[in-house]
Amino acid sequence: MAKAKVAKRPTRDEFVLEEIGNQLSEAKMENSEIVLTVWGREETVRGTIATMDSRTGRVHMDCKGELDKVPFMDIMKVEYPRD
């Protein structure tokens, strides 16, 4: 039985990953609301960073009281909300 092909996560170079890491660290320090574009999800993730878990490689986002654990490697873009 053939397995369904899942689109592979695009690879990013070290520079891009470091930039995303820096943006996340800054947002965490300033407790800023951010919008994450996450690979494999149609909806963006909007909220503040509760914790960055280096052990699991996940960013714990507080989205209006709901906790969303986003894998760091799936974060494609970090933006600040425009409103």
PDB file of N, CA and C in Angstrom:
ATOM      1  N   MET A   1       0.840  -1.196   0.000  1.00  0.00           N
ATOM      2  CA  MET A   1       0.000   0.000   0.000  1.00  0.00           C
ATOM      3  C   MET A   1       0.879   1.253   0.000  1.00  0.00           C
ATOM      4  N   ALA A   2       0.657   2.121  -0.939  1.00  0.00           N
ATOM      5  CA  ALA A   2       1.477   3.333  -1.057  1.00  0.00           C
ATOM      6  C   ALA A   2       1.032   4.385  -0.041  1.00  0.00           C
ATOM      7  N   LYS A   3       2.037   5.029   0.533  1.00  0.00           N
ATOM      8  CA  LYS A   3       1.725   6.095   1.490  1.00  0.00           C
ATOM      9  C   LYS A   3       1.435   7.387   0.737  1.00  0.00           C
ATOM     10  N   ALA A   4       0.498   8.157   1.220  1.00  0.00           N
ATOM     11  CA  ALA A   4       0.191   9.437   0.588  1.00  0.00           C
ATOM     12  C   ALA A   4       1.412  10.347   0.715  1.00  0.00           C
ATOM     13  N   LYS A   5       1.725  11.006  -0.373  1.00  0.00           N
ATOM     14  CA  LYS A   5       2.894  11.880  -0.350  1.00  0.00           C
ATOM     15  C   LYS A   5       2.553  13.191   0.352  1.00  0.00           C
ATOM     16  N   VAL A   6       3.327  13.507   1.376  1.00  0.00           N
ATOM     17  CA  VAL A   6       3.128  14.763   2.098  1.00  0.00           C
ATOM     18  C   VAL A   6       4.184  15.732   1.596  1.00  0.00           C
ATOM     19  N   ALA A   7       3.756  16.931   1.268  1.00  0.00           N
ATOM     20  CA  ALA A   7       4.704  17.927   0.786  1.00  0.00           C
ATOM     21  C   ALA A   7       5.794  18.146   1.830  1.00  0.00           C
ATOM     22  N   LYS A   8       7.031  18.167   1.373  1.00  0.00           N
ATOM     23  CA  LYS A   8       8.130  18.356   2.314  1.00  0.00           C
ATOM     24  C   LYS A   8       8.240  19.822   2.708  1.00  0.00           C
ATOM     25  N   ARG A   9       8.613  20.036   3.955  1.00  0.00           N
ATOM     26  CA  ARG A   9       8.802  21.392   4.436  1.00  0.00           C
ATOM     27  C   ARG A   9       9.957  22.019   3.643  1.00  0.00           C
ATOM     28  N   PRO A  10       9.772  23.239   3.156  1.00  0.00           N
ATOM     29  CA  PRO A  10      10.872  23.878   2.424  1.00  0.00           C
ATOM     30  C   PRO A  10      12.088  24.048   3.336  1.00  0.00           C
ATOM     31  N   THR A  11      13.252  23.892   2.785  1.00  0.00           N
ATOM     32  CA  THR A  11      14.460  24.080   3.597  1.00  0.00           C
ATOM     33  C   THR A  11      14.854  25.552   3.550  1.00  0.00           C
ATOM     34  N   ARG A  12      15.316  26.026   4.692  1.00  0.00           N
ATOM     35  CA  ARG A  12      15.787  27.405   4.766  1.00  0.00           C
ATOM     36  C   ARG A  12      17.243  27.371   5.206  1.00  0.00           C
ATOM     37  N   ASP A  13      18.017  28.368   4.795  1.00  0.00           N
ATOM     38  CA  ASP A  13      19.421  28.376   5.205  1.00  0.00           C
ATOM     39  C   ASP A  13      19.563  28.886   6.637  1.00  0.00           C
ATOM     40  N   GLU A  14      20.765  28.729   7.164  1.00  0.00           N
ATOM     41  CA  GLU A  14      21.045  29.128   8.551  1.00  0.00           C
ATOM     42  C   GLU A  14      20.676  30.580   8.810  1.00  0.00           C
ATOM     43  N   PHE A  15      20.946  31.444   7.823  1.00  0.00           N
ATOM     44  CA  PHE A  15      20.687  32.870   7.991  1.00  0.00           C
ATOM     45  C   PHE A  15      19.207  33.128   8.247  1.00  0.00           C
ATOM     46  N   VAL A  16      18.346  32.483   7.453  1.00  0.00           N
ATOM     47  CA  VAL A  16      16.892  32.667   7.585  1.00  0.00           C
ATOM     48  C   VAL A  16      16.414  32.156   8.948  1.00  0.00           C
ATOM     49  N   LEU A  17      16.900  30.961   9.336  1.00  0.00           N
ATOM     50  CA  LEU A  17      16.503  30.391  10.626  1.00  0.00           C
ATOM     51  C   LEU A  17      16.968  31.268  11.785  1.00  0.00           C
ATOM     52  N   GLU A  18      18.178  31.810  11.657  1.00  0.00           N
ATOM     53  CA  GLU A  18      18.700  32.686  12.712  1.00  0.00           C
ATOM     54  C   GLU A  18      17.870  33.960  12.809  1.00  0.00           C
ATOM     55  N   GLU A  19      17.484  34.491  11.661  1.00  0.00           N
ATOM     56  CA  GLU A  19      16.658  35.703  11.628  1.00  0.00           C
ATOM     57  C   GLU A  19      15.308  35.452  12.306  1.00  0.00           C
ATOM     58  N   ILE A  20      14.685  34.310  12.003  1.00  0.00           N
ATOM     59  CA  ILE A  20      13.413  33.961  12.637  1.00  0.00           C
ATOM     60  C   ILE A  20      13.611  33.827  14.145  1.00  0.00           C
ATOM     61  N   GLY A  21      14.687  33.173  14.557  1.00  0.00           N
ATOM     62  CA  GLY A  21      15.009  33.030  15.981  1.00  0.00           C
ATOM     63  C   GLY A  21      15.170  34.373  16.669  1.00  0.00           C
ATOM     64  N   ASN A  22      15.869  35.299  15.990  1.00  0.00           N
ATOM     65  CA  ASN A  22      16.067  36.644  16.548  1.00  0.00           C
ATOM     66  C   ASN A  22      14.742  37.384  16.690  1.00  0.00           C
ATOM     67  N   GLN A  23      13.888  37.266  15.679  1.00  0.00           N
ATOM     68  CA  GLN A  23      12.585  37.932  15.716  1.00  0.00           C
ATOM     69  C   GLN A  23      11.738  37.378  16.860  1.00  0.00           C
ATOM     70  N   LEU A  24      11.791  36.068  17.054  1.00  0.00           N
ATOM     71  CA  LEU A  24      11.026  35.440  18.138  1.00  0.00           C
ATOM     72  C   LEU A  24      11.552  35.887  19.499  1.00  0.00           C
ATOM     73  N   SER A  25      12.875  35.924  19.647  1.00  0.00           N
ATOM     74  CA  SER A  25      13.480  36.345  20.920  1.00  0.00           C
ATOM     75  C   SER A  25      13.101  37.784  21.259  1.00  0.00           C
ATOM     76  N   GLU A  26      13.149  38.639  20.249  1.00  0.00           N
ATOM     77  CA  GLU A  26      12.798  40.047  20.437  1.00  0.00           C
ATOM     78  C   GLU A  26      11.333  40.183  20.853  1.00  0.00           C
ATOM     79  N   ALA A  27      10.460  39.468  20.151  1.00  0.00           N
ATOM     80  CA  ALA A  27       9.022  39.527  20.462  1.00  0.00           C
ATOM     81  C   ALA A  27       8.765  39.007  21.877  1.00  0.00           C
ATOM     82  N   LYS A  28       9.506  37.973  22.278  1.00  0.00           N
ATOM     83  CA  LYS A  28       9.344  37.407  23.621  1.00  0.00           C
ATOM     84  C   LYS A  28       9.774  38.430  24.670  1.00  0.00           C
ATOM     85  N   MET A  29      10.937  39.058  24.458  1.00  0.00           N
ATOM     86  CA  MET A  29      11.450  40.058  25.417  1.00  0.00           C
ATOM     87  C   MET A  29      10.499  41.239  25.566  1.00  0.00           C
ATOM     88  N   GLU A  30       9.932  41.668  24.446  1.00  0.00           N
ATOM     89  CA  GLU A  30       9.047  42.842  24.465  1.00  0.00           C
ATOM     90  C   GLU A  30       7.603  42.464  24.733  1.00  0.00           C
ATOM     91  N   ASN A  31       7.335  41.158  24.851  1.00  0.00           N
ATOM     92  CA  ASN A  31       5.973  40.652  25.040  1.00  0.00           C
ATOM     93  C   ASN A  31       5.034  41.193  23.957  1.00  0.00           C
ATOM     94  N   SER A  32       5.555  41.249  22.731  1.00  0.00           N
ATOM     95  CA  SER A  32       4.792  41.783  21.601  1.00  0.00           C
ATOM     96  C   SER A  32       3.888  40.728  20.996  1.00  0.00           C
ATOM     97  N   GLU A  33       2.761  41.190  20.483  1.00  0.00           N
ATOM     98  CA  GLU A  33       1.891  40.282  19.738  1.00  0.00           C
ATOM     99  C   GLU A  33       2.500  40.101  18.357  1.00  0.00           C
ATOM    100  N   ILE A  34       2.554  38.861  17.890  1.00  0.00           N
ATOM    101  CA  ILE A  34       3.099  38.569  16.572  1.00  0.00           C
ATOM    102  C   ILE A  34       2.151  37.657  15.808  1.00  0.00           C
ATOM    103  N   VAL A  35       2.391  37.585  14.505  1.00  0.00           N
ATOM    104  CA  VAL A  35       1.621  36.702  13.629  1.00  0.00           C
ATOM    105  C   VAL A  35       2.627  35.767  12.965  1.00  0.00           C
ATOM    106  N   LEU A  36       2.424  34.469  13.139  1.00  0.00           N
ATOM    107  CA  LEU A  36       3.324  33.480  12.553  1.00  0.00           C
ATOM    108  C   LEU A  36       2.665  32.831  11.342  1.00  0.00           C
ATOM    109  N   THR A  37       3.438  32.750  10.268  1.00  0.00           N
ATOM    110  CA  THR A  37       3.023  31.950   9.119  1.00  0.00           C
ATOM    111  C   THR A  37       3.674  30.596   9.340  1.00  0.00           C
ATOM    112  N   VAL A  38       2.846  29.550   9.472  1.00  0.00           N
ATOM    113  CA  VAL A  38       3.342  28.220   9.827  1.00  0.00           C
ATOM    114  C   VAL A  38       3.131  27.268   8.656  1.00  0.00           C
ATOM    115  N   TRP A  39       4.204  26.558   8.291  1.00  0.00           N
ATOM    116  CA  TRP A  39       4.143  25.600   7.202  1.00  0.00           C
ATOM    117  C   TRP A  39       3.119  24.518   7.509  1.00  0.00           C
ATOM    118  N   GLY A  40       2.290  24.210   6.515  1.00  0.00           N
ATOM    119  CA  GLY A  40       1.313  23.142   6.676  1.00  0.00           C
ATOM    120  C   GLY A  40       0.000  23.580   7.313  1.00  0.00           C
ATOM    121  N   ARG A  41      -0.087  24.861   7.663  1.00  0.00           N
ATOM    122  CA  ARG A  41      -1.344  25.370   8.242  1.00  0.00           C
ATOM    123  C   ARG A  41      -1.890  26.468   7.350  1.00  0.00           C
ATOM    124  N   GLU A  42      -3.199  26.447   7.166  1.00  0.00           N
ATOM    125  CA  GLU A  42      -3.809  27.498   6.348  1.00  0.00           C
ATOM    126  C   GLU A  42      -3.924  28.795   7.137  1.00  0.00           C
ATOM    127  N   GLU A  43      -4.248  28.657   8.420  1.00  0.00           N
ATOM    128  CA  GLU A  43      -4.434  29.835   9.269  1.00  0.00           C
ATOM    129  C   GLU A  43      -3.093  30.278   9.865  1.00  0.00           C
ATOM    130  N   THR A  44      -2.921  31.592  10.004  1.00  0.00           N
ATOM    131  CA  THR A  44      -1.747  32.095  10.709  1.00  0.00           C
ATOM    132  C   THR A  44      -1.990  31.940  12.212  1.00  0.00           C
ATOM    133  N   VAL A  45      -0.931  31.995  12.982  1.00  0.00           N
ATOM    134  CA  VAL A  45      -1.032  31.900  14.437  1.00  0.00           C
ATOM    135  C   VAL A  45      -0.724  33.282  14.993  1.00  0.00           C
ATOM    136  N   ARG A  46      -1.693  33.855  15.724  1.00  0.00           N
ATOM    137  CA  ARG A  46      -1.516  35.204  16.258  1.00  0.00           C
ATOM    138  C   ARG A  46      -1.577  35.165  17.775  1.00  0.00           C
ATOM    139  N   GLY A  47      -0.596  35.802  18.406  1.00  0.00           N
ATOM    140  CA  GLY A  47      -0.586  35.844  19.862  1.00  0.00           C
ATOM    141  C   GLY A  47       0.762  36.298  20.383  1.00  0.00           C
ATOM    142  N   THR A  48       0.989  36.047  21.659  1.00  0.00           N
ATOM    143  CA  THR A  48       2.274  36.382  22.266  1.00  0.00           C
ATOM    144  C   THR A  48       2.975  35.075  22.624  1.00  0.00           C
ATOM    145  N   ILE A  49       4.295  35.155  22.744  1.00  0.00           N
ATOM    146  CA  ILE A  49       5.067  33.955  23.063  1.00  0.00           C
ATOM    147  C   ILE A  49       5.040  33.723  24.567  1.00  0.00           C
ATOM    148  N   ALA A  50       4.529  32.568  24.966  1.00  0.00           N
ATOM    149  CA  ALA A  50       4.507  32.203  26.386  1.00  0.00           C
ATOM    150  C   ALA A  50       5.880  31.655  26.783  1.00  0.00           C
ATOM    151  N   THR A  51       6.375  30.693  26.017  1.00  0.00           N
ATOM    152  CA  THR A  51       7.711  30.125  26.251  1.00  0.00           C
ATOM    153  C   THR A  51       8.291  29.638  24.940  1.00  0.00           C
ATOM    154  N   MET A  52       9.602  29.558  24.914  1.00  0.00           N
ATOM    155  CA  MET A  52      10.292  28.940  23.794  1.00  0.00           C
ATOM    156  C   MET A  52      11.007  27.732  24.385  1.00  0.00           C
ATOM    157  N   ASP A  53      10.540  26.546  24.034  1.00  0.00           N
ATOM    158  CA  ASP A  53      11.063  25.310  24.599  1.00  0.00           C
ATOM    159  C   ASP A  53      12.174  24.753  23.710  1.00  0.00           C
ATOM    160  N   SER A  54      13.419  24.978  24.118  1.00  0.00           N
ATOM    161  CA  SER A  54      14.546  24.523  23.301  1.00  0.00           C
ATOM    162  C   SER A  54      14.668  23.001  23.311  1.00  0.00           C
ATOM    163  N   ARG A  55      14.122  22.368  24.336  1.00  0.00           N
ATOM    164  CA  ARG A  55      14.199  20.915  24.447  1.00  0.00           C
ATOM    165  C   ARG A  55      13.343  20.235  23.364  1.00  0.00           C
ATOM    166  N   THR A  56      12.136  20.754  23.164  1.00  0.00           N
ATOM    167  CA  THR A  56      11.239  20.148  22.170  1.00  0.00           C
ATOM    168  C   THR A  56      11.290  20.904  20.842  1.00  0.00           C
ATOM    169  N   GLY A  57      11.932  22.068  20.826  1.00  0.00           N
ATOM    170  CA  GLY A  57      12.001  22.862  19.603  1.00  0.00           C
ATOM    171  C   GLY A  57      10.673  23.490  19.235  1.00  0.00           C
ATOM    172  N   ARG A  58       9.857  23.740  20.264  1.00  0.00           N
ATOM    173  CA  ARG A  58       8.546  24.339  20.003  1.00  0.00           C
ATOM    174  C   ARG A  58       8.432  25.720  20.645  1.00  0.00           C
ATOM    175  N   VAL A  59       7.684  26.574  19.963  1.00  0.00           N
ATOM    176  CA  VAL A  59       7.378  27.904  20.480  1.00  0.00           C
ATOM    177  C   VAL A  59       5.948  27.837  21.004  1.00  0.00           C
ATOM    178  N   HIS A  60       5.767  28.095  22.292  1.00  0.00           N
ATOM    179  CA  HIS A  60       4.443  28.046  22.899  1.00  0.00           C
ATOM    180  C   HIS A  60       3.807  29.424  22.752  1.00  0.00           C
ATOM    181  N   MET A  61       2.778  29.505  21.928  1.00  0.00           N
ATOM    182  CA  MET A  61       2.101  30.769  21.664  1.00  0.00           C
ATOM    183  C   MET A  61       0.831  30.874  22.492  1.00  0.00           C
ATOM    184  N   ASP A  62       0.660  32.009  23.154  1.00  0.00           N
ATOM    185  CA  ASP A  62      -0.572  32.283  23.892  1.00  0.00           C
ATOM    186  C   ASP A  62      -1.499  33.052  22.950  1.00  0.00           C
ATOM    187  N   CYS A  63      -2.505  32.360  22.459  1.00  0.00           N
ATOM    188  CA  CYS A  63      -3.456  32.954  21.516  1.00  0.00           C
ATOM    189  C   CYS A  63      -4.777  33.168  22.245  1.00  0.00           C
ATOM    190  N   LYS A  64      -4.948  34.330  22.826  1.00  0.00           N
ATOM    191  CA  LYS A  64      -6.166  34.675  23.584  1.00  0.00           C
ATOM    192  C   LYS A  64      -6.503  33.605  24.620  1.00  0.00           C
ATOM    193  N   GLY A  65      -5.502  33.175  25.378  1.00  0.00           N
ATOM    194  CA  GLY A  65      -5.732  32.208  26.443  1.00  0.00           C
ATOM    195  C   GLY A  65      -5.559  30.752  26.025  1.00  0.00           C
ATOM    196  N   GLU A  66      -5.528  30.502  24.723  1.00  0.00           N
ATOM    197  CA  GLU A  66      -5.296  29.141  24.224  1.00  0.00           C
ATOM    198  C   GLU A  66      -3.800  28.978  23.980  1.00  0.00           C
ATOM    199  N   LEU A  67      -3.257  27.821  24.342  1.00  0.00           N
ATOM    200  CA  LEU A  67      -1.837  27.575  24.117  1.00  0.00           C
ATOM    201  C   LEU A  67      -1.666  26.762  22.837  1.00  0.00           C
ATOM    202  N   ASP A  68      -0.859  27.291  21.927  1.00  0.00           N
ATOM    203  CA  ASP A  68      -0.582  26.611  20.663  1.00  0.00           C
ATOM    204  C   ASP A  68       0.923  26.365  20.607  1.00  0.00           C
ATOM    205  N   LYS A  69       1.329  25.096  20.558  1.00  0.00           N
ATOM    206  CA  LYS A  69       2.753  24.756  20.533  1.00  0.00           C
ATOM    207  C   LYS A  69       3.185  24.562  19.083  1.00  0.00           C
ATOM    208  N   VAL A  70       3.896  25.552  18.570  1.00  0.00           N
ATOM    209  CA  VAL A  70       4.288  25.562  17.168  1.00  0.00           C
ATOM    210  C   VAL A  70       5.740  25.085  17.026  1.00  0.00           C
ATOM    211  N   PRO A  71       5.981  24.058  16.215  1.00  0.00           N
ATOM    212  CA  PRO A  71       7.376  23.629  16.008  1.00  0.00           C
ATOM    213  C   PRO A  71       8.180  24.746  15.333  1.00  0.00           C
ATOM    214  N   PHE A  72       9.335  25.078  15.913  1.00  0.00           N
ATOM    215  CA  PHE A  72      10.168  26.164  15.382  1.00  0.00           C
ATOM    216  C   PHE A  72      10.464  25.965  13.895  1.00  0.00           C
ATOM    217  N   MET A  73      10.775  24.734  13.511  1.00  0.00           N
ATOM    218  CA  MET A  73      11.150  24.472  12.118  1.00  0.00           C
ATOM    219  C   MET A  73       9.995  24.667  11.141  1.00  0.00           C
ATOM    220  N   ASP A  74       8.762  24.740  11.638  1.00  0.00           N
ATOM    221  CA  ASP A  74       7.610  24.964  10.760  1.00  0.00           C
ATOM    222  C   ASP A  74       7.275  26.447  10.606  1.00  0.00           C
ATOM    223  N   ILE A  75       7.942  27.313  11.367  1.00  0.00           N
ATOM    224  CA  ILE A  75       7.659  28.751  11.268  1.00  0.00           C
ATOM    225  C   ILE A  75       8.343  29.297  10.016  1.00  0.00           C
ATOM    226  N   MET A  76       7.532  29.817   9.112  1.00  0.00           N
ATOM    227  CA  MET A  76       8.055  30.326   7.846  1.00  0.00           C
ATOM    228  C   MET A  76       8.300  31.834   7.910  1.00  0.00           C
ATOM    229  N   LYS A  77       7.453  32.538   8.695  1.00  0.00           N
ATOM    230  CA  LYS A  77       7.563  33.996   8.725  1.00  0.00           C
ATOM    231  C   LYS A  77       7.026  34.524  10.044  1.00  0.00           C
ATOM    232  N   VAL A  78       7.683  35.574  10.557  1.00  0.00           N
ATOM    233  CA  VAL A  78       7.245  36.258  11.775  1.00  0.00           C
ATOM    234  C   VAL A  78       6.904  37.686  11.394  1.00  0.00           C
ATOM    235  N   GLU A  79       5.702  38.121  11.724  1.00  0.00           N
ATOM    236  CA  GLU A  79       5.284  39.488  11.408  1.00  0.00           C
ATOM    237  C   GLU A  79       4.608  40.112  12.618  1.00  0.00           C
ATOM    238  N   TYR A  80       4.572  41.421  12.610  1.00  0.00           N
ATOM    239  CA  TYR A  80       3.797  42.139  13.633  1.00  0.00           C
ATOM    240  C   TYR A  80       2.458  42.486  13.022  1.00  0.00           C
ATOM    241  N   PRO A  81       1.366  42.325  13.805  1.00  0.00           N
ATOM    242  CA  PRO A  81       0.026  42.631  13.238  1.00  0.00           C
ATOM    243  C   PRO A  81      -0.058  44.077  12.781  1.00  0.00           C
ATOM    244  N   ARG A  82      -0.830  44.296  11.746  1.00  0.00           N
ATOM    245  CA  ARG A  82      -0.919  45.641  11.169  1.00  0.00           C
ATOM    246  C   ARG A  82      -2.019  46.486  11.793  1.00  0.00           C
ATOM    247  N   ASP A  83      -2.865  45.890  12.649  1.00  0.00           N
ATOM    248  CA  ASP A  83      -3.971  46.706  13.195  1.00  0.00           C
ATOM    249  C   ASP A  83      -3.690  47.202  14.598  1.00  0.00           C
TER     250      ASP A  83
END
